[in-house]
Amino acid sequence: MTEIKGFTSRIVHHDRLQGFADGPVHAPIYNSVPFAYATTAELVAVFQGRASGHAYARQSTPTTDSLQSLISAAEHGIGTLVFATGMAAISGTLLALMQRGDHLIASRFLFGNTHSLLATLANFGIEVTLVDATDCANVSAARQANTRLVFVETIANPGTQIASLDEIGQWCTQHKLLFIVDNTITSPYLFNPKNVQAGLIVNSLSKYFGGHGTVLGGAITDTGQYDWTDYPNIFPAYRQGDAHKWGLTQIKKKALRDMGGTLSSDGAYQLAVGAETIALRMDRACANATALAILLERNDKVEAVYYPGLASHPQHAKAQRWFRSFGAILSFDLKAPYDCAALLDDMALVINATHLGDNRTLALPMASTIFFEMGADKRAALGIGDRMIRCSVGIEDTEDLISCFAEALARLSPKVDANSQ
Ligand SMILES: *Cc1c(COP(=O)(O)O)cnc(C)c1O
């Protein structure tokens, strides 16, 4: 038979080809917590990893297994574990792989909660160095004898900085370090971190993957490129058999089983349905973001636009080389004295909300919300200006979005400072 190659063809036919009884085209929702075996010997074989099967739903069900194999197919990986949220996937993975006294290097431009998680890990005696990962020289300068891994995102939010993915990947391979790439903002449709030698890939499924803002989920995918025999923290119980499986086995046991951030079968089903249209949604959202970025860049009330699709973006050429398109996260600074709230409250299609990767366009001012707690100095160091707005561009009709922004900007008048009246 002809091989099914295309991204969407593979996803929409994935569940049907899993061979569930009675031929459903969607993986059935298995809501049983325990799984029964006819004989004790069979149950023992599953417990000891000698036979495949499900023991208890905290670790797996046939429904979550099916979503895992769908994500592995989308990322060209050798295996995937799904979690209740992206943060459960990241925290579980780092806690499963790191030990007191170890060191990790991470990008300074990180999703806020990942940033906060790394500060928690530091309290447990794990050393963390944050660097500007748009330049690999900063990553290599941070290496210590106890460095275990490097963690970066593809396109950072809200500044849209792009890590020097291929150079960091090569450097990690050369030094036998594990390279973890959070692919949430690009999704497996725009980019496969396997192409830049990532060992593990993170996806928050709550964003573009599920896409509809109705369900949370997270995933870790092993690309098969990291040699786990080089990783010092694999426990003896998991250093057996095929070394390709050691990493995910330890993460499954230490993170899913022991920490329990498990995705429900209901959630897995909803995410698999959402995933059928990733490519269609991303194509539209990226086209909308590009159109908006061009409009904003030409507007004289806008100081700066941060979008990898613009020729003015510092990593534009790299983004063009690595990603199928430039993503749908776009940020911009209004010029003084224009006011973010006055603009946002005047746009009928733009929802004031902090989520991203939704079908709807969402936006919020950065300095007064997500980055408020850290204070002005840290904001300045991260390039978060007082008049920065982040947009997660949705799939609305392009003409509607363009008119919404263009007309609200035209109506925007300078904010009168109360003290000067
Ligand atoms: C949202 C997000 C996460 C966390 O995912 P949740 O599913 O919300 O826990 C991690 N990384 C990035 C880049 C994100 O945007």
GROMACS .gro file of C-alpha atoms and ligand atoms in nm:
model
  436
    1MET     CA    1   0.000   0.000   0.000
    2THR     CA    2   0.105   0.359  -0.056
    3GLU     CA    3   0.274   0.510   0.248
    4ILE     CA    4   0.073   0.782   0.426
    5LYS     CA    5   0.319   1.071   0.442
    6GLY     CA    6   0.143   1.405   0.492
    7PHE     CA    7   0.107   1.557   0.838
    8THR     CA    8  -0.272   1.577   0.837
    9SER     CA    9  -0.329   1.250   0.649
   10ARG     CA   10  -0.135   1.068   0.916
   11ILE     CA   11  -0.319   1.236   1.203
   12VAL     CA   12  -0.674   1.188   1.075
   13HIS     CA   13  -0.613   0.819   0.998
   14HIS     CA   14  -0.408   0.750   1.309
   15ASP     CA   15  -0.673   0.621   1.549
   16ARG     CA   16  -0.844   0.398   1.293
   17LEU     CA   17  -0.515   0.221   1.224
   18GLN     CA   18  -0.459   0.136   1.593
   19GLY     CA   19  -0.678  -0.173   1.551
   20PHE     CA   20  -0.936  -0.114   1.824
   21ALA     CA   21  -1.218  -0.374   1.832
   22ASP     CA   22  -1.517  -0.297   1.603
   23GLY     CA   23  -1.322  -0.051   1.386
   24PRO     CA   24  -1.387   0.290   1.546
   25VAL     CA   25  -1.219   0.582   1.367
   26HIS     CA   26  -1.162   0.756   1.703
   27ALA     CA   27  -0.979   0.584   1.989
   28PRO     CA   28  -1.251   0.482   2.239
   29ILE     CA   29  -1.252   0.650   2.581
   30TYR     CA   30  -1.142   0.385   2.832
   31ASN     CA   31  -1.252   0.510   3.171
   32SER     CA   32  -1.155   0.204   3.374
   33VAL     CA   33  -0.894   0.265   3.644
   34PRO     CA   34  -0.786  -0.100   3.698
   35PHE     CA   35  -0.711  -0.350   3.420
   36ALA     CA   36  -0.784  -0.719   3.480
   37TYR     CA   37  -0.577  -1.020   3.369
   38ALA     CA   38  -0.695  -1.377   3.335
   39THR     CA   39  -0.396  -1.514   3.520
   40THR     CA   40  -0.159  -1.386   3.786
   41ALA     CA   41   0.132  -1.471   3.556
   42GLU     CA   42   0.006  -1.224   3.295
   43LEU     CA   43  -0.036  -0.946   3.553
   44VAL     CA   44   0.314  -1.015   3.687
   45ALA     CA   45   0.458  -0.996   3.333
   46VAL     CA   46   0.300  -0.653   3.284
   47PHE     CA   47   0.432  -0.529   3.620
   48GLN     CA   48   0.781  -0.648   3.537
   49GLY     CA   49   0.777  -0.491   3.189
   50ARG     CA   50   0.806  -0.829   3.016
   51ALA     CA   51   0.465  -0.790   2.850
   52SER     CA   52   0.296  -0.476   2.726
   53GLY     CA   53  -0.034  -0.389   2.890
   54HIS     CA   54  -0.201  -0.154   3.132
   55ALA     CA   55  -0.186  -0.196   3.508
   56TYR     CA   56  -0.345   0.116   3.653
   57ALA     CA   57  -0.478   0.427   3.477
   58ARG     CA   58  -0.234   0.662   3.652
   59GLN     CA   59   0.033   0.526   3.415
   60SER     CA   60  -0.163   0.454   3.097
   61THR     CA   61  -0.490   0.352   2.932
   62PRO     CA   62  -0.549   0.241   2.572
   63THR     CA   63  -0.684   0.596   2.504
   64THR     CA   64  -0.380   0.780   2.637
   65ASP     CA   65  -0.156   0.526   2.459
   66SER     CA   66  -0.326   0.609   2.131
   67LEU     CA   67  -0.269   0.985   2.181
   68GLN     CA   68   0.095   0.909   2.268
   69SER     CA   69   0.150   0.724   1.944
   70LEU     CA   70  -0.024   1.005   1.751
   71ILE     CA   71   0.217   1.261   1.901
   72SER     CA   72   0.517   1.035   1.832
   73ALA     CA   73   0.404   1.019   1.468
   74ALA     CA   74   0.365   1.400   1.449
   75GLU     CA   75   0.711   1.456   1.604
   76HIS     CA   76   0.884   1.159   1.431
   77GLY     CA   77   0.976   1.036   1.779
   78ILE     CA   78   1.026   0.686   1.918
   79GLY     CA   79   0.792   0.730   2.214
   80THR     CA   80   0.577   0.982   2.401
   81LEU     CA   81   0.427   1.021   2.748
   82VAL     CA   82   0.123   1.241   2.801
   83PHE     CA   83   0.048   1.438   3.118
   84ALA     CA   84  -0.239   1.640   3.263
   85THR     CA   85  -0.079   1.972   3.160
   86GLY     CA   86   0.233   2.103   2.992
   87MET     CA   87   0.367   2.204   3.333
   88ALA     CA   88   0.313   1.848   3.466
   89ALA     CA   89   0.518   1.721   3.171
   90ILE     CA   90   0.801   1.970   3.227
   91SER     CA   91   0.815   1.946   3.607
   92GLY     CA   92   0.782   1.566   3.603
   93THR     CA   93   1.057   1.528   3.345
   94LEU     CA   94   1.303   1.759   3.520
   95LEU     CA   95   1.236   1.601   3.862
   96ALA     CA   96   1.273   1.252   3.714
   97LEU     CA   97   1.607   1.331   3.548
   98MET     CA   98   1.780   1.583   3.777
   99GLN     CA   99   1.938   1.527   4.119
  100ARG     CA  100   2.068   1.754   4.392
  101GLY     CA  101   2.402   1.901   4.285
  102ASP     CA  102   2.325   1.877   3.913
  103HIS     CA  103   2.329   2.179   3.684
  104LEU     CA  104   2.107   2.277   3.394
  105ILE     CA  105   2.128   2.557   3.139
  106ALA     CA  106   1.805   2.719   3.023
  107SER     CA  107   1.708   3.004   2.798
  108ARG     CA  108   1.640   3.328   2.981
  109PHE     CA  109   1.340   3.381   2.751
  110LEU     CA  110   1.108   3.115   2.888
  111PHE     CA  111   0.738   3.062   2.951
  112GLY     CA  112   0.679   3.235   3.288
  113ASN     CA  113   0.572   2.926   3.482
  114THR     CA  114   0.872   2.726   3.356
  115HIS     CA  115   1.090   3.012   3.477
  116SER     CA  116   0.920   2.996   3.816
  117LEU     CA  117   0.958   2.615   3.827
  118LEU     CA  118   1.334   2.647   3.773
  119ALA     CA  119   1.351   2.878   4.075
  120THR     CA  120   1.175   2.606   4.279
  121LEU     CA  121   1.426   2.345   4.157
  122ALA     CA  122   1.708   2.575   4.267
  123ASN     CA  123   1.563   2.557   4.620
  124PHE     CA  124   1.611   2.179   4.606
  125GLY     CA  125   1.980   2.216   4.527
  126ILE     CA  126   1.968   2.197   4.148
  127GLU     CA  127   2.187   2.466   3.991
  128VAL     CA  128   2.025   2.666   3.713
  129THR     CA  129   2.197   2.907   3.473
  130LEU     CA  130   1.974   3.123   3.254
  131VAL     CA  131   2.136   3.251   2.934
  132ASP     CA  132   2.045   3.439   2.618
  133ALA     CA  133   2.008   3.126   2.404
  134THR     CA  134   1.973   3.320   2.078
  135ASP     CA  135   2.354   3.288   2.076
  136CYS     CA  136   2.505   2.940   2.132
  137ALA     CA  137   2.824   3.098   2.270
  138ASN     CA  138   2.627   3.196   2.583
  139VAL     CA  139   2.514   2.837   2.628
  140SER     CA  140   2.862   2.691   2.585
  141ALA     CA  141   3.009   2.948   2.826
  142ALA     CA  142   2.768   2.825   3.095
  143ARG     CA  143   2.878   2.460   3.084
  144GLN     CA  144   3.007   2.309   3.410
  145ALA     CA  145   3.132   1.961   3.500
  146ASN     CA  146   2.789   1.885   3.654
  147THR     CA  147   2.579   2.013   3.361
  148ARG     CA  148   2.318   1.754   3.264
  149LEU     CA  149   2.089   1.925   3.014
  150VAL     CA  150   1.995   2.233   2.815
  151PHE     CA  151   1.632   2.352   2.800
  152VAL     CA  152   1.506   2.603   2.541
  153GLU     CA  153   1.184   2.701   2.365
  154THR     CA  154   1.151   2.747   1.989
  155ILE     CA  155   0.986   3.092   1.971
  156ALA     CA  156   0.975   3.260   2.312
  157ASN     CA  157   0.676   3.455   2.430
  158PRO     CA  158   0.615   3.749   2.445
  159GLY     CA  159   0.939   3.875   2.279
  160THR     CA  160   0.947   3.607   2.001
  161GLN     CA  161   1.322   3.549   2.050
  162ILE     CA  162   1.433   3.231   1.873
  163ALA     CA  163   1.696   3.010   2.035
  164SER     CA  164   1.997   2.916   1.823
  165LEU     CA  165   1.845   2.572   1.786
  166ASP     CA  166   2.077   2.396   1.541
  167GLU     CA  167   2.401   2.520   1.697
  168ILE     CA  168   2.286   2.432   2.049
  169GLY     CA  169   2.174   2.090   1.927
  170GLN     CA  170   2.514   2.023   1.771
  171TRP     CA  171   2.694   2.148   2.077
  172CYS     CA  172   2.485   1.928   2.310
  173THR     CA  173   2.552   1.623   2.092
  174GLN     CA  174   2.925   1.698   2.096
  175HIS     CA  175   2.923   1.723   2.479
  176LYS     CA  176   2.677   1.434   2.532
  177LEU     CA  177   2.430   1.666   2.702
  178LEU     CA  178   2.056   1.612   2.684
  179PHE     CA  179   1.886   1.883   2.472
  180ILE     CA  180   1.520   1.949   2.560
  181VAL     CA  181   1.316   2.172   2.329
  182ASP     CA  182   0.971   2.307   2.421
  183ASN     CA  183   0.791   2.305   2.084
  184THR     CA  184   0.458   2.443   2.212
  185ILE     CA  185   0.457   2.773   2.023
  186THR     CA  186   0.557   2.616   1.691
  187SER     CA  187   0.371   2.282   1.732
  188PRO     CA  188   0.483   1.968   1.548
  189TYR     CA  189   0.322   2.108   1.232
  190LEU     CA  190   0.559   2.405   1.200
  191PHE     CA  191   0.869   2.235   1.337
  192ASN     CA  192   1.015   1.904   1.452
  193PRO     CA  193   1.294   1.963   1.708
  194LYS     CA  194   1.433   1.624   1.605
  195ASN     CA  195   1.581   1.813   1.307
  196VAL     CA  196   1.808   2.009   1.543
  197GLN     CA  197   1.917   1.704   1.744
  198ALA     CA  198   1.683   1.752   2.039
  199GLY     CA  199   1.671   1.444   2.263
  200LEU     CA  200   1.338   1.524   2.428
  201ILE     CA  201   1.053   1.744   2.303
  202VAL     CA  202   0.795   1.915   2.523
  203ASN     CA  203   0.452   2.007   2.387
  204SER     CA  204   0.181   2.177   2.588
  205LEU     CA  205  -0.122   2.020   2.425
  206SER     CA  206  -0.343   2.288   2.582
  207LYS     CA  207  -0.231   2.532   2.313
  208TYR     CA  208  -0.223   2.477   1.934
  209PHE     CA  209  -0.232   2.098   1.958
  210GLY     CA  210  -0.580   2.078   2.113
  211GLY     CA  211  -0.647   2.423   1.981
  212HIS     CA  212  -0.996   2.501   2.108
  213GLY     CA  213  -0.927   2.617   2.463
  214THR     CA  214  -1.139   2.335   2.612
  215VAL     CA  215  -0.885   2.091   2.754
  216LEU     CA  216  -0.539   2.085   2.917
  217GLY     CA  217  -0.259   1.840   2.839
  218GLY     CA  218   0.116   1.804   2.801
  219ALA     CA  219   0.359   1.563   2.636
  220ILE     CA  220   0.722   1.451   2.639
  221THR     CA  221   0.852   1.286   2.323
  222ASP     CA  222   1.183   1.101   2.290
  223THR     CA  223   1.332   1.161   1.945
  224GLY     CA  224   1.559   0.856   1.976
  225GLN     CA  225   1.867   1.072   1.917
  226TYR     CA  226   2.003   1.094   2.270
  227ASP     CA  227   2.216   0.806   2.390
  228TRP     CA  228   2.086   0.739   2.742
  229THR     CA  229   2.394   0.531   2.825
  230ASP     CA  230   2.565   0.874   2.854
  231TYR     CA  231   2.315   1.003   3.112
  232PRO     CA  232   2.448   0.951   3.466
  233ASN     CA  233   2.115   0.965   3.652
  234ILE     CA  234   1.937   0.663   3.508
  235PHE     CA  235   1.857   0.430   3.799
  236PRO     CA  236   1.984   0.070   3.775
  237ALA     CA  237   1.628  -0.068   3.747
  238TYR     CA  238   1.580   0.124   3.421
  239ARG     CA  239   1.930   0.060   3.279
  240GLN     CA  240   1.816  -0.262   3.121
  241GLY     CA  241   1.730  -0.373   2.772
  242ASP     CA  242   1.715  -0.127   2.480
  243ALA     CA  243   1.897   0.193   2.591
  244HIS     CA  244   1.668   0.404   2.370
  245LYS     CA  245   1.388   0.338   2.620
  246TRP     CA  246   1.574   0.422   2.940
  247GLY     CA  247   1.485   0.791   2.953
  248LEU     CA  248   1.111   0.760   2.896
  249THR     CA  249   1.092   0.455   3.124
  250GLN     CA  250   1.243   0.653   3.410
  251ILE     CA  251   1.015   0.952   3.337
  252LYS     CA  252   0.712   0.722   3.323
  253LYS     CA  253   0.793   0.560   3.657
  254LYS     CA  254   0.925   0.862   3.848
  255ALA     CA  255   0.700   1.132   3.700
  256LEU     CA  256   0.371   0.975   3.584
  257ARG     CA  257   0.353   0.688   3.830
  258ASP     CA  258   0.505   0.853   4.139
  259MET     CA  259   0.401   1.218   4.089
  260GLY     CA  260   0.069   1.141   3.921
  261GLY     CA  261   0.012   1.434   3.686
  262THR     CA  262  -0.189   1.201   3.464
  263LEU     CA  263  -0.403   1.298   3.165
  264SER     CA  264  -0.753   1.145   3.176
  265SER     CA  265  -0.882   0.932   2.890
  266ASP     CA  266  -1.154   1.194   2.835
  267GLY     CA  267  -0.886   1.462   2.797
  268ALA     CA  268  -0.681   1.243   2.563
  269TYR     CA  269  -0.986   1.188   2.342
  270GLN     CA  270  -1.061   1.562   2.317
  271LEU     CA  271  -0.697   1.642   2.238
  272ALA     CA  272  -0.685   1.380   1.963
  273VAL     CA  273  -0.999   1.529   1.805
  274GLY     CA  274  -0.850   1.880   1.825
  275ALA     CA  275  -0.524   1.759   1.670
  276GLU     CA  276  -0.700   1.662   1.346
  277THR     CA  277  -0.703   2.027   1.238
  278ILE     CA  278  -0.365   2.154   1.367
  279ALA     CA  279  -0.236   2.215   1.016
  280LEU     CA  280  -0.551   2.394   0.896
  281ARG     CA  281  -0.571   2.611   1.209
  282MET     CA  282  -0.200   2.694   1.210
  283ASP     CA  283  -0.198   2.787   0.840
  284ARG     CA  284  -0.481   3.035   0.898
  285ALA     CA  285  -0.350   3.172   1.229
  286CYS     CA  286   0.003   3.222   1.088
  287ALA     CA  287  -0.136   3.401   0.779
  288ASN     CA  288  -0.345   3.625   1.006
  289ALA     CA  289  -0.044   3.699   1.226
  290THR     CA  290   0.167   3.791   0.924
  291ALA     CA  291  -0.103   4.027   0.793
  292LEU     CA  292  -0.139   4.191   1.135
  293ALA     CA  293   0.238   4.224   1.182
  294ILE     CA  294   0.266   4.411   0.850
  295LEU     CA  295  -0.025   4.638   0.942
  296LEU     CA  296   0.120   4.715   1.285
  297GLU     CA  297   0.472   4.775   1.154
  298ARG     CA  298   0.336   5.044   0.920
  299ASN     CA  299   0.123   5.217   1.185
  300ASP     CA  300   0.265   5.539   1.329
  301LYS     CA  301   0.117   5.475   1.676
  302VAL     CA  302   0.323   5.156   1.705
  303GLU     CA  303   0.682   5.175   1.829
  304ALA     CA  304   0.800   4.819   1.755
  305VAL     CA  305   0.660   4.486   1.637
  306TYR     CA  306   0.802   4.149   1.747
  307TYR     CA  307   0.718   3.881   1.492
  308PRO     CA  308   0.962   3.632   1.334
  309GLY     CA  309   0.794   3.671   0.995
  310LEU     CA  310   0.909   4.032   0.961
  311ALA     CA  311   1.239   4.095   0.784
  312SER     CA  312   1.322   4.329   1.075
  313HIS     CA  313   1.320   4.038   1.326
  314PRO     CA  314   1.677   3.950   1.437
  315GLN     CA  315   1.626   3.576   1.376
  316HIS     CA  316   1.404   3.608   1.067
  317ALA     CA  317   1.640   3.413   0.839
  318LYS     CA  318   1.673   3.127   1.088
  319ALA     CA  319   1.298   3.110   1.140
  320GLN     CA  320   1.255   3.090   0.764
  321ARG     CA  321   1.502   2.804   0.745
  322TRP     CA  322   1.368   2.601   1.038
  323PHE     CA  323   0.993   2.656   1.062
  324ARG     CA  324   0.717   2.589   0.809
  325SER     CA  325   0.574   2.929   0.904
  326PHE     CA  326   0.639   3.200   1.163
  327GLY     CA  327   0.381   3.114   1.427
  328ALA     CA  328   0.085   3.310   1.555
  329ILE     CA  329   0.233   3.489   1.856
  330LEU     CA  330   0.297   3.854   1.789
  331SER     CA  331   0.380   4.133   2.031
  332PHE     CA  332   0.408   4.506   1.983
  333ASP     CA  333   0.488   4.824   2.177
  334LEU     CA  334   0.258   5.121   2.146
  335LYS     CA  335   0.429   5.458   2.124
  336ALA     CA  336   0.401   5.687   2.426
  337PRO     CA  337   0.158   5.830   2.523
  338TYR     CA  338  -0.084   5.576   2.374
  339ASP     CA  339  -0.244   5.343   2.626
  340CYS     CA  340  -0.270   4.963   2.590
  341ALA     CA  341  -0.602   4.933   2.771
  342ALA     CA  342  -0.763   5.203   2.556
  343LEU     CA  343  -0.670   5.009   2.243
  344LEU     CA  344  -0.758   4.661   2.374
  345ASP     CA  345  -1.096   4.770   2.511
  346ASP     CA  346  -1.190   4.912   2.172
  347MET     CA  347  -1.143   4.588   1.970
  348ALA     CA  348  -1.458   4.379   1.940
  349LEU     CA  349  -1.281   4.065   1.813
  350VAL     CA  350  -0.992   4.063   2.059
  351ILE     CA  351  -1.054   3.886   2.388
  352ASN     CA  352  -0.878   4.005   2.707
  353ALA     CA  353  -0.736   3.670   2.816
  354THR     CA  354  -0.402   3.513   2.902
  355HIS     CA  355  -0.429   3.184   2.715
  356LEU     CA  356  -0.261   3.128   2.379
  357GLY     CA  357  -0.301   2.897   2.083
  358ASP     CA  358  -0.679   2.935   2.078
  359ASN     CA  359  -0.899   2.967   1.770
  360ARG     CA  360  -0.994   3.314   1.895
  361THR     CA  361  -0.758   3.612   1.903
  362LEU     CA  362  -0.651   3.683   2.262
  363ALA     CA  363  -0.442   3.976   2.382
  364LEU     CA  364  -0.322   4.141   2.700
  365PRO     CA  365  -0.082   4.409   2.819
  366MET     CA  366   0.236   4.242   2.950
  367ALA     CA  367   0.380   4.478   3.214
  368SER     CA  368   0.059   4.503   3.417
  369THR     CA  369  -0.037   4.133   3.407
  370ILE     CA  370   0.196   3.832   3.355
  371PHE     CA  371   0.513   4.030   3.426
  372PHE     CA  372   0.371   4.258   3.696
  373GLU     CA  373   0.494   4.048   3.992
  374MET     CA  374   0.865   4.059   3.891
  375GLY     CA  375   0.892   4.440   3.900
  376ALA     CA  376   1.023   4.702   3.658
  377ASP     CA  377   1.396   4.613   3.667
  378LYS     CA  378   1.352   4.247   3.574
  379ARG     CA  379   1.097   4.344   3.312
  380ALA     CA  380   1.346   4.581   3.153
  381ALA     CA  381   1.613   4.305   3.151
  382LEU     CA  382   1.369   4.078   2.966
  383GLY     CA  383   1.277   4.348   2.715
  384ILE     CA  384   0.920   4.383   2.842
  385GLY     CA  385   0.825   4.748   2.791
  386ASP     CA  386   0.542   4.929   2.972
  387ARG     CA  387   0.340   4.951   2.651
  388MET     CA  388   0.386   4.597   2.523
  389ILE     CA  389   0.081   4.399   2.410
  390ARG     CA  390   0.096   4.026   2.335
  391CYS     CA  391  -0.146   3.881   2.082
  392SER     CA  392  -0.219   3.516   2.028
  393VAL     CA  393  -0.368   3.547   1.683
  394GLY     CA  394  -0.669   3.327   1.608
  395ILE     CA  395  -0.835   3.188   1.297
  396GLU     CA  396  -1.094   3.462   1.243
  397ASP     CA  397  -1.141   3.587   0.887
  398THR     CA  398  -0.836   3.796   0.798
  399GLU     CA  399  -1.038   4.098   0.677
  400ASP     CA  400  -1.227   4.114   1.007
  401LEU     CA  401  -0.910   4.105   1.215
  402ILE     CA  402  -0.734   4.362   0.999
  403SER     CA  403  -1.029   4.604   1.015
  404CYS     CA  404  -1.062   4.550   1.388
  405PHE     CA  405  -0.699   4.651   1.454
  406ALA     CA  406  -0.678   4.922   1.186
  407GLU     CA  407  -0.997   5.097   1.299
  408ALA     CA  408  -0.920   5.078   1.672
  409LEU     CA  409  -0.570   5.220   1.607
  410ALA     CA  410  -0.720   5.503   1.401
  411ARG     CA  411  -0.962   5.587   1.686
  412LEU     CA  412  -0.687   5.569   1.950
  413SER     CA  413  -0.609   5.910   2.095
  414PRO     CA  414  -0.315   6.003   2.320
  415LYS     CA  415  -0.383   5.934   2.685
  416VAL     CA  416  -0.418   6.258   2.877
  417ASP     CA  417  -0.203   6.244   3.186
  418ALA     CA  418  -0.432   6.325   3.484
  419ASN     CA  419  -0.152   6.525   3.655
  420SER     CA  420  -0.107   6.768   3.368
  421GLN     CA  421  -0.471   6.881   3.361
  422LIG     C1  422   0.147   2.711   2.808
  422LIG     C2  423   0.286   2.669   2.796
  422LIG     C3  424   0.339   2.571   2.881
  422LIG     C4  425   0.258   2.508   2.991
  422LIG     O1  426   0.150   2.435   2.942
  422LIG     P1  427   0.016   2.410   3.027
  422LIG     O2  428  -0.051   2.303   2.947
  422LIG     O3  429  -0.060   2.538   3.032
  422LIG     O4  430   0.057   2.363   3.162
  422LIG     C5  431   0.472   2.535   2.865
  422LIG     N1  432   0.549   2.591   2.771
  422LIG     C6  433   0.502   2.686   2.687
  422LIG     C7  434   0.593   2.745   2.585
  422LIG     C8  435   0.370   2.729   2.697
  422LIG     O5  436   0.324   2.824   2.615
   0.00000   0.00000   0.00000
